[in-house]
């Protein structure tokens, strides 16, 4: 049976987070003065933040969507929702295609396991079979540049070494839908060059890219569409050539 083409469809997507242990009234007053964050409100008697409100989105193969917006406007929440990490409180999310979510690279790294075992673990989480993992292991190991350290527990690594391992494993899986929270730059100068090339390859091969970033140069380089979030409310998806208009709005 043929697979449906790669696509993302969100209808009326609303995501709320409960806010515990705060005085709702005073929080609401202080938030009224800031441009950041989602909307505070009360649902079913408890206080919550609406991180995304009634969002509609339709993307198909070839779409490279840049997400812009102030801190706390809902960009990461949308990416996590698309990755399947958050369920909608209202509305629907429908994603067709294999997803790679480069959102929190260190998530799922087991510090007491070796580098090799972490590659295997990450591969399993990404849906690869044991056979597929073993076939890719040499390339991933080579890319990390960690050599004999891969046989040692990750807790003995420096922060940069851990980042190399996490990046190499997270980017080893082919995907149809690539979700990214800022462009990833890890490791030292040499590794950053290699990482950039590897990331570019993933971006080019992915059917759909959704990239949240505050960097307008990156948006112009890699995106053909843009959407602005403000307090969890999304603008229309527009052509990247209208970025300046959207930023000025
Ligand atoms: N796990 C959570 N629990 C409670 N509130 C949350 C949680 N995650 C996000 N929020 C709230 O949801 C809103 C949207 O946050 P989100 O992280 O999606 O913003 P963002 O646009 O990615 O911001 P930034 O540009 O700073 O990364 C914010 O008001 C934030 O406080």
Short mmCIF file of N, CA and C and ligand atoms in Angstrom, two decimals, residues 15-19 31 36-39 49-52 69-78 80 86 181-182 212 214 229 232, ligand 1:
data_model
loop_
_atom_site.label_atom_id
_atom_site.label_comp_id
_atom_site.label_asym_id
_atom_site.label_seq_id
_atom_site.Cartn_x
_atom_site.Cartn_y
_atom_site.Cartn_z
N UNK A 15 -3.12 24.53 22.82
CA UNK A 15 -2.36 23.82 23.86
C UNK A 15 -2.23 24.73 25.07
N UNK A 16 -2.61 24.18 26.23
CA UNK A 16 -2.53 24.95 27.47
C UNK A 16 -1.65 24.21 28.46
N UNK A 17 -0.96 25.00 29.28
CA UNK A 17 -0.17 24.41 30.36
C UNK A 17 -0.74 24.89 31.69
N UNK A 18 -0.95 23.98 32.64
CA UNK A 18 -1.43 24.42 33.95
C UNK A 18 -0.35 25.21 34.68
N UNK A 19 -0.76 26.19 35.44
CA UNK A 19 0.18 26.98 36.25
C UNK A 19 -0.16 26.71 37.71
N UNK A 31 1.67 40.02 34.00
CA UNK A 31 1.87 39.59 32.61
C UNK A 31 1.27 40.56 31.60
N UNK A 36 6.03 39.12 26.16
CA UNK A 36 6.43 37.72 26.00
C UNK A 36 5.40 36.78 26.63
N UNK A 37 5.48 35.50 26.22
CA UNK A 37 4.68 34.46 26.87
C UNK A 37 3.30 34.29 26.27
N UNK A 38 2.70 33.15 26.63
CA UNK A 38 1.35 32.85 26.18
C UNK A 38 0.31 33.58 27.01
N UNK A 39 -0.97 33.33 26.71
CA UNK A 39 -2.06 34.04 27.41
C UNK A 39 -2.45 33.31 28.68
N UNK A 49 -1.68 28.66 31.14
CA UNK A 49 -1.15 29.50 30.07
C UNK A 49 -1.57 28.86 28.75
N UNK A 50 -2.18 29.66 27.89
CA UNK A 50 -2.49 29.14 26.55
C UNK A 50 -1.28 29.40 25.66
N UNK A 51 -0.52 28.37 25.38
CA UNK A 51 0.72 28.51 24.61
C UNK A 51 0.44 28.58 23.12
N UNK A 52 -0.64 27.89 22.68
CA UNK A 52 -1.08 27.95 21.28
C UNK A 52 -2.59 28.05 21.28
N UNK A 69 8.75 34.94 16.36
CA UNK A 69 7.91 35.43 17.45
C UNK A 69 8.75 35.67 18.69
N UNK A 70 8.23 36.53 19.56
CA UNK A 70 8.93 36.85 20.81
C UNK A 70 9.17 35.60 21.65
N UNK A 71 10.02 35.75 22.66
CA UNK A 71 10.20 34.66 23.62
C UNK A 71 8.85 34.31 24.23
N UNK A 72 8.59 33.02 24.28
CA UNK A 72 7.35 32.56 24.91
C UNK A 72 6.13 32.69 24.02
N UNK A 73 6.33 32.93 22.73
CA UNK A 73 5.16 33.12 21.85
C UNK A 73 4.55 31.79 21.39
N UNK A 74 5.25 30.68 21.64
CA UNK A 74 4.65 29.37 21.33
C UNK A 74 5.39 28.55 20.29
N UNK A 75 6.55 29.01 19.84
CA UNK A 75 7.28 28.33 18.76
C UNK A 75 7.68 26.90 19.17
N UNK A 76 8.33 26.78 20.32
CA UNK A 76 8.78 25.46 20.77
C UNK A 76 7.58 24.55 21.05
N UNK A 77 6.54 25.14 21.61
CA UNK A 77 5.34 24.34 21.89
C UNK A 77 4.79 23.76 20.60
N UNK A 78 4.77 24.56 19.55
CA UNK A 78 4.27 24.05 18.26
C UNK A 78 5.17 22.93 17.74
N UNK A 80 7.10 20.95 19.45
CA UNK A 80 6.92 19.74 20.27
C UNK A 80 5.59 19.06 19.97
N UNK A 86 3.42 16.64 22.64
CA UNK A 86 2.25 17.22 23.32
C UNK A 86 0.98 16.84 22.57
N UNK A 181 14.59 23.65 16.47
CA UNK A 181 14.48 24.83 17.32
C UNK A 181 15.83 25.51 17.27
N UNK A 182 15.96 26.52 16.45
CA UNK A 182 17.24 27.18 16.15
C UNK A 182 18.17 26.24 15.40
N UNK A 212 12.22 27.05 13.94
CA UNK A 212 11.95 28.21 14.79
C UNK A 212 13.27 28.93 15.04
N UNK A 214 15.28 33.08 15.79
CA UNK A 214 15.25 34.54 15.90
C UNK A 214 16.20 35.15 14.87
N UNK A 229 4.22 33.95 15.47
CA UNK A 229 3.38 33.65 16.62
C UNK A 229 3.47 34.81 17.60
N UNK A 232 0.84 33.00 21.40
CA UNK A 232 0.19 31.74 21.05
C UNK A 232 -0.75 31.82 19.86
N1 LIG B 1 6.12 22.82 30.19
C1 LIG B 1 5.54 24.02 30.37
N2 LIG B 1 4.85 24.30 31.49
C2 LIG B 1 4.24 25.49 31.66
N3 LIG B 1 4.27 26.50 30.76
C3 LIG B 1 4.95 26.27 29.63
C4 LIG B 1 5.62 25.03 29.36
N4 LIG B 1 6.22 25.13 28.13
C5 LIG B 1 5.94 26.36 27.67
N5 LIG B 1 5.16 27.05 28.55
C6 LIG B 1 4.62 28.40 28.38
O1 LIG B 1 4.05 28.44 27.08
C7 LIG B 1 4.35 29.68 26.44
C8 LIG B 1 5.05 29.38 25.11
O2 LIG B 1 6.36 28.87 25.37
P1 LIG B 1 7.34 28.35 24.20
O3 LIG B 1 8.48 27.64 24.85
O4 LIG B 1 6.54 27.60 23.22
O5 LIG B 1 7.82 29.73 23.58
P2 LIG B 1 8.92 30.03 22.43
O6 LIG B 1 8.23 30.87 21.41
O7 LIG B 1 9.55 28.78 21.98
O8 LIG B 1 9.97 30.94 23.21
P3 LIG B 1 11.57 31.17 23.01
O9 LIG B 1 11.73 32.07 21.81
O10 LIG B 1 11.93 31.86 24.28
O11 LIG B 1 12.20 29.82 22.88
C9 LIG B 1 5.16 30.50 27.44
O12 LIG B 1 4.29 31.41 28.11
C10 LIG B 1 5.71 29.47 28.41
O13 LIG B 1 5.82 30.04 29.69
#
